[in-house]
Amino acid sequence: MTQQLQDEFDSSVENAEAWMKAIQERLRINDNTKGPRSALEARLRETEKIRALEPEGSLKMDLILVKADAALRSISEDKKHEVLSKLKDIKALWEETAIYITHCHSRIEWVWLHWSEYLKAQDEFYAWIHNMRVTLEPDIELQLGLKEKQWQLSHAQVLLNDVLNQSVLLERLLEEAASLFNRIGDPSVDEDVQKKMRVEYEGIREEAQSRVKLLEKITKEHERYSANVNQFQSWLNDMTERLNCCIGEATKSSAEDKLKALKEIAKNIRSGGKKWKHLENQCAEVIQNTSPLGAERIKDELEELGKALEKLKLLSSEEEERLLKIQQSERAYKSQARQLEADVQELKKDLQRLENDLDPGEGEKTEDEFVTLWRKCNATRAALAAEESKVERLKAQLKELLRFSQDVQPHAESVVSAIQQYQSVRGKTSKMSTDTETQLRGLFQNPLQDFEQWKPSVQMLLETPEPALAHIEAALAESSQFKEKLMTLQLKKDLLNNILGEEKAKSFLQEVAEASKEREILHKSLLQSKSKLQNLISQHKDFDAGFTPLQKKLFAIKAKLDLEKEPRPDLLGKKTQLQRLQMIQDDLAELAIQMEEIEKLVQSNTTHRHEMNQLSSDSQALKRSLEMMIQQSEEHVQKHWAYNDKLSDLQQWITVTTEKIDSYQGADGEQNTEGRVADLERWLAEFPDKEIQLHLVEAHGQLVMENSSPEETAHVQAELDQLKESWRSLKEMATGLLKKWQLNRPVADKKKIVFVDSRWMSGPAFHPLDVDPKHKQERIEGQNTSSHLKLLRDFEEWLQGENTKLTKILAVTSSSTEEIKAQQSKLEELQSRVPDGQRLFEDLLHLHPVTGNSEDLEDLRYRWMLYKSKLKESMSS
């Protein structure tokens, strides 16, 4: 039975092998792309048939696999190798045959399709050649106008672009032909066929280019003519508009300006005739390449332009003759108008000069100034009487101008303005003269009126029992002034006669003489009263001279102190405020010494003693307030200084530590991990102390903010917020880096530590034990999650116990040498157990990936670091 299965397997292998070789032979015969298209098509059909036989080969392979499987189950081990070797060979042969079938058929099919696509593109190319010949063969048709010629040119350019774009397709077609010729070698795609296609294309391209070139010449020629016609038409319209402006009645230009413009227009019209002749020559050339109807339109358009030019020339000539007559009339008008304006300006100038001389000026005037102004008014009135004849002459000249047709309204307004100015100056002069006389009368009366008002007040002052010396002296000064004023009035007799009249002036001078006598009597009484007061004042003069400066100085010191009650914005402001308060304290001490000297003068005067006691009381109250402010200011400066000092120290430590940890962030390699971990733990041991310092800085900041301005309070709060953010960032960076390094440390480098259940021990909560590595490995393999969590809780209990012991040791205050030594011994005992705890904690870190729960482990890590830092700090202190 075993031999039969093996024979069946061998037979199926031989049968399949013979079939595959026959297929490969057929493929080899047909694996060729050379020759005509019919031969290539026959090969394609043959490869398709061979490809259809591929499923038969797959069935033969499936049969072989079935036979091989049956034989392998029944034959012995030494013959299995032979069966497997045959099976491997036949699989390789089948894979080679299947690939050959696919590649051979694909290659022939690709060449066939490529050839088909080429023939299709070639047919399309020759169809395009035929269509272009049909389009380009007829002669160019004459067009009606410029727009039609432009359309014809645009159509020819489109055809040329089509031809030029076809060159890309031609090149691609020639490349395909060359590629096919290399593969099939058929004469239908040889170099002669390719050259023929290129020659036919170039013939079409030259014909299209020649047609476009000719149409461009015809179109540009017509465009130039049309542009010249439009330019001539625009020029003609411009000349017509300019001529209409000169002819129109609404224009405000003078006849002379219009004549200049007309001469310029006539000159341009003569040059326009030459332009029209040039257009006529261009028209003859354009008509040759234009249809008969279009040529007729061009001729009519040119004739219309010629007629318009002749009409413009005629209008210009007629208008020029008319303006010459107007110009003569204008010259006579302008001559008389200029003379009138000159006379008007001369009169206005004289009137303005007279009016400027009358300017009374600003502010109060003295009596002499009023007299001068009164005399000016009299002189101006005489000058205005002489100018009246000029006004009448201006009226006569204006009547002469009315004979002309020009508008005389501006000149009439100028004459009216001059007459109005004359009347204005005359009225102003009359009014000013009257006002000045009124003011002078009032000035002459003022000294007498003032004296009558002053006299009762002096009499009351003389009747006062104890008048003030200053009032007496002021009254004497006023009396002297009245004496001078009354004497001046008596010397102005001639002026008073001119202004008041002789009778009124005489009566007025009599009143002045009586007032002078009364002033003399009052002046003597004032001198007697002054003498009495000076004797009384000499007795109190010494006290007043010393007391008043002291009082003013005390008020000044109090004002300075009030200014210093506002909080200062920063430390520099607070220090400056303290210095100013100390300076005020020195001023107050100096004031006290001066007060002691003044007190010696008031022993016998009750009024002065009361004033001095009040001043002394105010000084003592101010001194107490100043001492309290100085004490508060010193406290504020010390608190601010302490805050700045502690803030600077902590900021510097955070910056340095951050830079050190940053330098380790990118460190690679395991050889220095132990050293880096030790350095990092040493830095982390400083964190508890620095965290206490952080809280102290915050407390000092609060004290500073309580005694600072709102601006400084906001600044200090921003500094504290930035400090806390830097502390939090540094703490996260350090703990994260330590966790990363400890997790990456190899297990083989750690000393294995296990917990011992506290129920089995009478000593500490755990003891480190050396464990055999092989035995330890067996325990780790058998350990589950619950046992690891128990190990974690045991370590937490041990750490809590150690921390409690440390707290009790530190709570005892040691005074004697023996107590200090005993405390140090207990601390050293706790320190001796730290290395064992560290090794155990590293084992927990190694076992962490097995159990997870990173939050508990991170909390335990932080508590362990705090304990080590606290213990280290206690031993060093």
PDB file of N, CA and C in Angstrom, residues 591-648:
ATOM      1  N   LEU A 591      13.583 123.891  66.086  1.00  0.00           N
ATOM      2  CA  LEU A 591      12.494 124.784  66.462  1.00  0.00           C
ATOM      3  C   LEU A 591      12.330 124.829  67.988  1.00  0.00           C
ATOM      4  N   ALA A 592      12.492 123.692  68.660  1.00  0.00           N
ATOM      5  CA  ALA A 592      12.347 123.646  70.121  1.00  0.00           C
ATOM      6  C   ALA A 592      13.386 124.529  70.807  1.00  0.00           C
ATOM      7  N   ILE A 593      14.600 124.541  70.286  1.00  0.00           N
ATOM      8  CA  ILE A 593      15.655 125.383  70.872  1.00  0.00           C
ATOM      9  C   ILE A 593      15.302 126.860  70.723  1.00  0.00           C
ATOM     10  N   GLN A 594      14.792 127.221  69.536  1.00  0.00           N
ATOM     11  CA  GLN A 594      14.418 128.626  69.316  1.00  0.00           C
ATOM     12  C   GLN A 594      13.248 129.029  70.208  1.00  0.00           C
ATOM     13  N   MET A 595      12.307 128.104  70.455  1.00  0.00           N
ATOM     14  CA  MET A 595      11.180 128.416  71.331  1.00  0.00           C
ATOM     15  C   MET A 595      11.635 128.691  72.761  1.00  0.00           C
ATOM     16  N   GLU A 596      12.643 127.963  73.221  1.00  0.00           N
ATOM     17  CA  GLU A 596      13.171 128.206  74.580  1.00  0.00           C
ATOM     18  C   GLU A 596      13.708 129.627  74.724  1.00  0.00           C
ATOM     19  N   GLU A 597      14.324 130.160  73.688  1.00  0.00           N
ATOM     20  CA  GLU A 597      14.872 131.506  73.744  1.00  0.00           C
ATOM     21  C   GLU A 597      13.749 132.546  73.784  1.00  0.00           C
ATOM     22  N   ILE A 598      12.645 132.325  73.035  1.00  0.00           N
ATOM     23  CA  ILE A 598      11.540 133.293  72.988  1.00  0.00           C
ATOM     24  C   ILE A 598      10.775 133.299  74.314  1.00  0.00           C
ATOM     25  N   GLU A 599      10.695 132.148  75.007  1.00  0.00           N
ATOM     26  CA  GLU A 599       9.945 132.070  76.255  1.00  0.00           C
ATOM     27  C   GLU A 599      10.509 133.022  77.336  1.00  0.00           C
ATOM     28  N   LYS A 600      11.759 133.384  77.227  1.00  0.00           N
ATOM     29  CA  LYS A 600      12.374 134.283  78.204  1.00  0.00           C
ATOM     30  C   LYS A 600      11.788 135.702  78.106  1.00  0.00           C
ATOM     31  N   LEU A 601      11.153 136.056  76.932  1.00  0.00           N
ATOM     32  CA  LEU A 601      10.648 137.410  76.711  1.00  0.00           C
ATOM     33  C   LEU A 601       9.200 137.592  77.152  1.00  0.00           C
ATOM     34  N   VAL A 602       8.500 136.497  77.571  1.00  0.00           N
ATOM     35  CA  VAL A 602       7.061 136.585  77.809  1.00  0.00           C
ATOM     36  C   VAL A 602       6.708 136.392  79.287  1.00  0.00           C
ATOM     37  N   GLN A 603       7.673 136.562  80.168  1.00  0.00           N
ATOM     38  CA  GLN A 603       7.412 136.289  81.578  1.00  0.00           C
ATOM     39  C   GLN A 603       6.373 137.256  82.169  1.00  0.00           C
ATOM     40  N   SER A 604       6.384 138.519  81.757  1.00  0.00           N
ATOM     41  CA  SER A 604       5.523 139.525  82.375  1.00  0.00           C
ATOM     42  C   SER A 604       4.265 139.828  81.573  1.00  0.00           C
ATOM     43  N   ASN A 605       4.085 139.211  80.381  1.00  0.00           N
ATOM     44  CA  ASN A 605       2.939 139.510  79.506  1.00  0.00           C
ATOM     45  C   ASN A 605       2.048 138.279  79.434  1.00  0.00           C
ATOM     46  N   THR A 606       0.816 138.396  80.004  1.00  0.00           N
ATOM     47  CA  THR A 606      -0.091 137.237  80.046  1.00  0.00           C
ATOM     48  C   THR A 606      -0.532 136.813  78.656  1.00  0.00           C
ATOM     49  N   THR A 607      -0.837 137.762  77.790  1.00  0.00           N
ATOM     50  CA  THR A 607      -1.300 137.438  76.417  1.00  0.00           C
ATOM     51  C   THR A 607      -0.224 136.697  75.641  1.00  0.00           C
ATOM     52  N   HIS A 608       0.985 137.210  75.725  1.00  0.00           N
ATOM     53  CA  HIS A 608       2.092 136.552  75.017  1.00  0.00           C
ATOM     54  C   HIS A 608       2.387 135.180  75.593  1.00  0.00           C
ATOM     55  N   ARG A 609       2.252 135.015  76.920  1.00  0.00           N
ATOM     56  CA  ARG A 609       2.496 133.710  77.538  1.00  0.00           C
ATOM     57  C   ARG A 609       1.487 132.678  77.025  1.00  0.00           C
ATOM     58  N   HIS A 610       0.219 133.057  76.908  1.00  0.00           N
ATOM     59  CA  HIS A 610      -0.805 132.140  76.407  1.00  0.00           C
ATOM     60  C   HIS A 610      -0.495 131.705  74.960  1.00  0.00           C
ATOM     61  N   GLU A 611      -0.105 132.661  74.153  1.00  0.00           N
ATOM     62  CA  GLU A 611       0.236 132.312  72.762  1.00  0.00           C
ATOM     63  C   GLU A 611       1.418 131.350  72.706  1.00  0.00           C
ATOM     64  N   MET A 612       2.399 131.584  73.576  1.00  0.00           N
ATOM     65  CA  MET A 612       3.594 130.730  73.575  1.00  0.00           C
ATOM     66  C   MET A 612       3.276 129.321  74.075  1.00  0.00           C
ATOM     67  N   ASN A 613       2.384 129.215  75.104  1.00  0.00           N
ATOM     68  CA  ASN A 613       1.998 127.893  75.596  1.00  0.00           C
ATOM     69  C   ASN A 613       1.262 127.093  74.513  1.00  0.00           C
ATOM     70  N   GLN A 614       0.402 127.756  73.758  1.00  0.00           N
ATOM     71  CA  GLN A 614      -0.324 127.078  72.678  1.00  0.00           C
ATOM     72  C   GLN A 614       0.643 126.578  71.599  1.00  0.00           C
ATOM     73  N   LEU A 615       1.621 127.420  71.257  1.00  0.00           N
ATOM     74  CA  LEU A 615       2.611 127.015  70.263  1.00  0.00           C
ATOM     75  C   LEU A 615       3.414 125.812  70.742  1.00  0.00           C
ATOM     76  N   SER A 616       3.784 125.802  72.027  1.00  0.00           N
ATOM     77  CA  SER A 616       4.551 124.693  72.590  1.00  0.00           C
ATOM     78  C   SER A 616       3.723 123.400  72.571  1.00  0.00           C
ATOM     79  N   SER A 617       2.419 123.508  72.924  1.00  0.00           N
ATOM     80  CA  SER A 617       1.536 122.331  72.900  1.00  0.00           C
ATOM     81  C   SER A 617       1.427 121.754  71.489  1.00  0.00           C
ATOM     82  N   ASP A 618       1.269 122.622  70.504  1.00  0.00           N
ATOM     83  CA  ASP A 618       1.199 122.150  69.102  1.00  0.00           C
ATOM     84  C   ASP A 618       2.499 121.476  68.686  1.00  0.00           C
ATOM     85  N   SER A 619       3.622 122.010  69.156  1.00  0.00           N
ATOM     86  CA  SER A 619       4.925 121.437  68.803  1.00  0.00           C
ATOM     87  C   SER A 619       5.083 120.037  69.398  1.00  0.00           C
ATOM     88  N   GLN A 620       4.663 119.837  70.663  1.00  0.00           N
ATOM     89  CA  GLN A 620       4.782 118.522  71.283  1.00  0.00           C
ATOM     90  C   GLN A 620       3.889 117.488  70.577  1.00  0.00           C
ATOM     91  N   ALA A 621       2.670 117.885  70.213  1.00  0.00           N
ATOM     92  CA  ALA A 621       1.772 116.955  69.501  1.00  0.00           C
ATOM     93  C   ALA A 621       2.366 116.557  68.153  1.00  0.00           C
ATOM     94  N   LEU A 622       2.966 117.544  67.476  1.00  0.00           N
ATOM     95  CA  LEU A 622       3.592 117.244  66.180  1.00  0.00           C
ATOM     96  C   LEU A 622       4.796 116.328  66.344  1.00  0.00           C
ATOM     97  N   LYS A 623       5.535 116.488  67.433  1.00  0.00           N
ATOM     98  CA  LYS A 623       6.705 115.643  67.686  1.00  0.00           C
ATOM     99  C   LYS A 623       6.289 114.190  67.907  1.00  0.00           C
ATOM    100  N   ARG A 624       5.218 113.988  68.725  1.00  0.00           N
ATOM    101  CA  ARG A 624       4.758 112.603  68.967  1.00  0.00           C
ATOM    102  C   ARG A 624       4.278 111.950  67.660  1.00  0.00           C
ATOM    103  N   SER A 625       3.539 112.682  66.843  1.00  0.00           N
ATOM    104  CA  SER A 625       3.061 112.134  65.570  1.00  0.00           C
ATOM    105  C   SER A 625       4.238 111.779  64.655  1.00  0.00           C
ATOM    106  N   LEU A 626       5.277 112.646  64.658  1.00  0.00           N
ATOM    107  CA  LEU A 626       6.448 112.393  63.810  1.00  0.00           C
ATOM    108  C   LEU A 626       7.195 111.150  64.259  1.00  0.00           C
ATOM    109  N   GLU A 627       7.351 110.970  65.602  1.00  0.00           N
ATOM    110  CA  GLU A 627       8.063 109.785  66.103  1.00  0.00           C
ATOM    111  C   GLU A 627       7.334 108.494  65.716  1.00  0.00           C
ATOM    112  N   MET A 628       5.996 108.509  65.793  1.00  0.00           N
ATOM    113  CA  MET A 628       5.231 107.321  65.386  1.00  0.00           C
ATOM    114  C   MET A 628       5.403 107.042  63.890  1.00  0.00           C
ATOM    115  N   MET A 629       5.399 108.085  63.072  1.00  0.00           N
ATOM    116  CA  MET A 629       5.563 107.878  61.630  1.00  0.00           C
ATOM    117  C   MET A 629       6.949 107.347  61.289  1.00  0.00           C
ATOM    118  N   ILE A 630       7.986 107.841  61.996  1.00  0.00           N
ATOM    119  CA  ILE A 630       9.347 107.346  61.749  1.00  0.00           C
ATOM    120  C   ILE A 630       9.451 105.880  62.117  1.00  0.00           C
ATOM    121  N   GLN A 631       8.861 105.515  63.292  1.00  0.00           N
ATOM    122  CA  GLN A 631       8.899 104.101  63.696  1.00  0.00           C
ATOM    123  C   GLN A 631       8.197 103.207  62.666  1.00  0.00           C
ATOM    124  N   GLN A 632       7.018 103.635  62.193  1.00  0.00           N
ATOM    125  CA  GLN A 632       6.297 102.845  61.181  1.00  0.00           C
ATOM    126  C   GLN A 632       7.077 102.770  59.875  1.00  0.00           C
ATOM    127  N   SER A 633       7.696 103.861  59.477  1.00  0.00           N
ATOM    128  CA  SER A 633       8.458 103.873  58.230  1.00  0.00           C
ATOM    129  C   SER A 633       9.658 102.933  58.315  1.00  0.00           C
ATOM    130  N   GLU A 634      10.347 102.932  59.478  1.00  0.00           N
ATOM    131  CA  GLU A 634      11.483 102.013  59.640  1.00  0.00           C
ATOM    132  C   GLU A 634      11.023 100.558  59.552  1.00  0.00           C
ATOM    133  N   GLU A 635       9.869 100.260  60.174  1.00  0.00           N
ATOM    134  CA  GLU A 635       9.349  98.891  60.095  1.00  0.00           C
ATOM    135  C   GLU A 635       9.001  98.523  58.650  1.00  0.00           C
ATOM    136  N   HIS A 636       8.385  99.435  57.922  1.00  0.00           N
ATOM    137  CA  HIS A 636       8.027  99.143  56.529  1.00  0.00           C
ATOM    138  C   HIS A 636       9.262  98.892  55.669  1.00  0.00           C
ATOM    139  N   VAL A 637      10.318  99.686  55.878  1.00  0.00           N
ATOM    140  CA  VAL A 637      11.550  99.509  55.106  1.00  0.00           C
ATOM    141  C   VAL A 637      12.188  98.170  55.438  1.00  0.00           C
ATOM    142  N   GLN A 638      12.244  97.828  56.759  1.00  0.00           N
ATOM    143  CA  GLN A 638      12.844  96.544  57.140  1.00  0.00           C
ATOM    144  C   GLN A 638      12.071  95.365  56.553  1.00  0.00           C
ATOM    145  N   LYS A 639      10.728  95.439  56.612  1.00  0.00           N
ATOM    146  CA  LYS A 639       9.917  94.347  56.043  1.00  0.00           C
ATOM    147  C   LYS A 639      10.114  94.229  54.542  1.00  0.00           C
ATOM    148  N   HIS A 640      10.158  95.335  53.855  1.00  0.00           N
ATOM    149  CA  HIS A 640      10.356  95.293  52.399  1.00  0.00           C
ATOM    150  C   HIS A 640      11.748  94.773  52.058  1.00  0.00           C
ATOM    151  N   TRP A 641      12.741  95.223  52.829  1.00  0.00           N
ATOM    152  CA  TRP A 641      14.112  94.751  52.585  1.00  0.00           C
ATOM    153  C   TRP A 641      14.214  93.234  52.807  1.00  0.00           C
ATOM    154  N   ALA A 642      13.603  92.740  53.930  1.00  0.00           N
ATOM    155  CA  ALA A 642      13.635  91.306  54.210  1.00  0.00           C
ATOM    156  C   ALA A 642      12.939  90.518  53.105  1.00  0.00           C
ATOM    157  N   TYR A 643      11.815  91.037  52.628  1.00  0.00           N
ATOM    158  CA  TYR A 643      11.092  90.355  51.528  1.00  0.00           C
ATOM    159  C   TYR A 643      11.956  90.284  50.273  1.00  0.00           C
ATOM    160  N   ASN A 644      12.568  91.386  49.881  1.00  0.00           N
ATOM    161  CA  ASN A 644      13.404  91.392  48.677  1.00  0.00           C
ATOM    162  C   ASN A 644      14.585  90.434  48.815  1.00  0.00           C
ATOM    163  N   ASP A 645      15.216  90.400  50.025  1.00  0.00           N
ATOM    164  CA  ASP A 645      16.388  89.553  50.247  1.00  0.00           C
ATOM    165  C   ASP A 645      16.006  88.075  50.123  1.00  0.00           C
ATOM    166  N   LYS A 646      14.929  87.660  50.823  1.00  0.00           N
ATOM    167  CA  LYS A 646      14.522  86.255  50.798  1.00  0.00           C
ATOM    168  C   LYS A 646      14.009  85.853  49.415  1.00  0.00           C
ATOM    169  N   LEU A 647      13.293  86.750  48.743  1.00  0.00           N
ATOM    170  CA  LEU A 647      12.813  86.463  47.392  1.00  0.00           C
ATOM    171  C   LEU A 647      13.973  86.260  46.426  1.00  0.00           C
ATOM    172  N   SER A 648      15.002  87.114  46.518  1.00  0.00           N
ATOM    173  CA  SER A 648      16.158  86.999  45.635  1.00  0.00           C
ATOM    174  C   SER A 648      16.899  85.684  45.874  1.00  0.00           C
TER     175      SER A 648
END
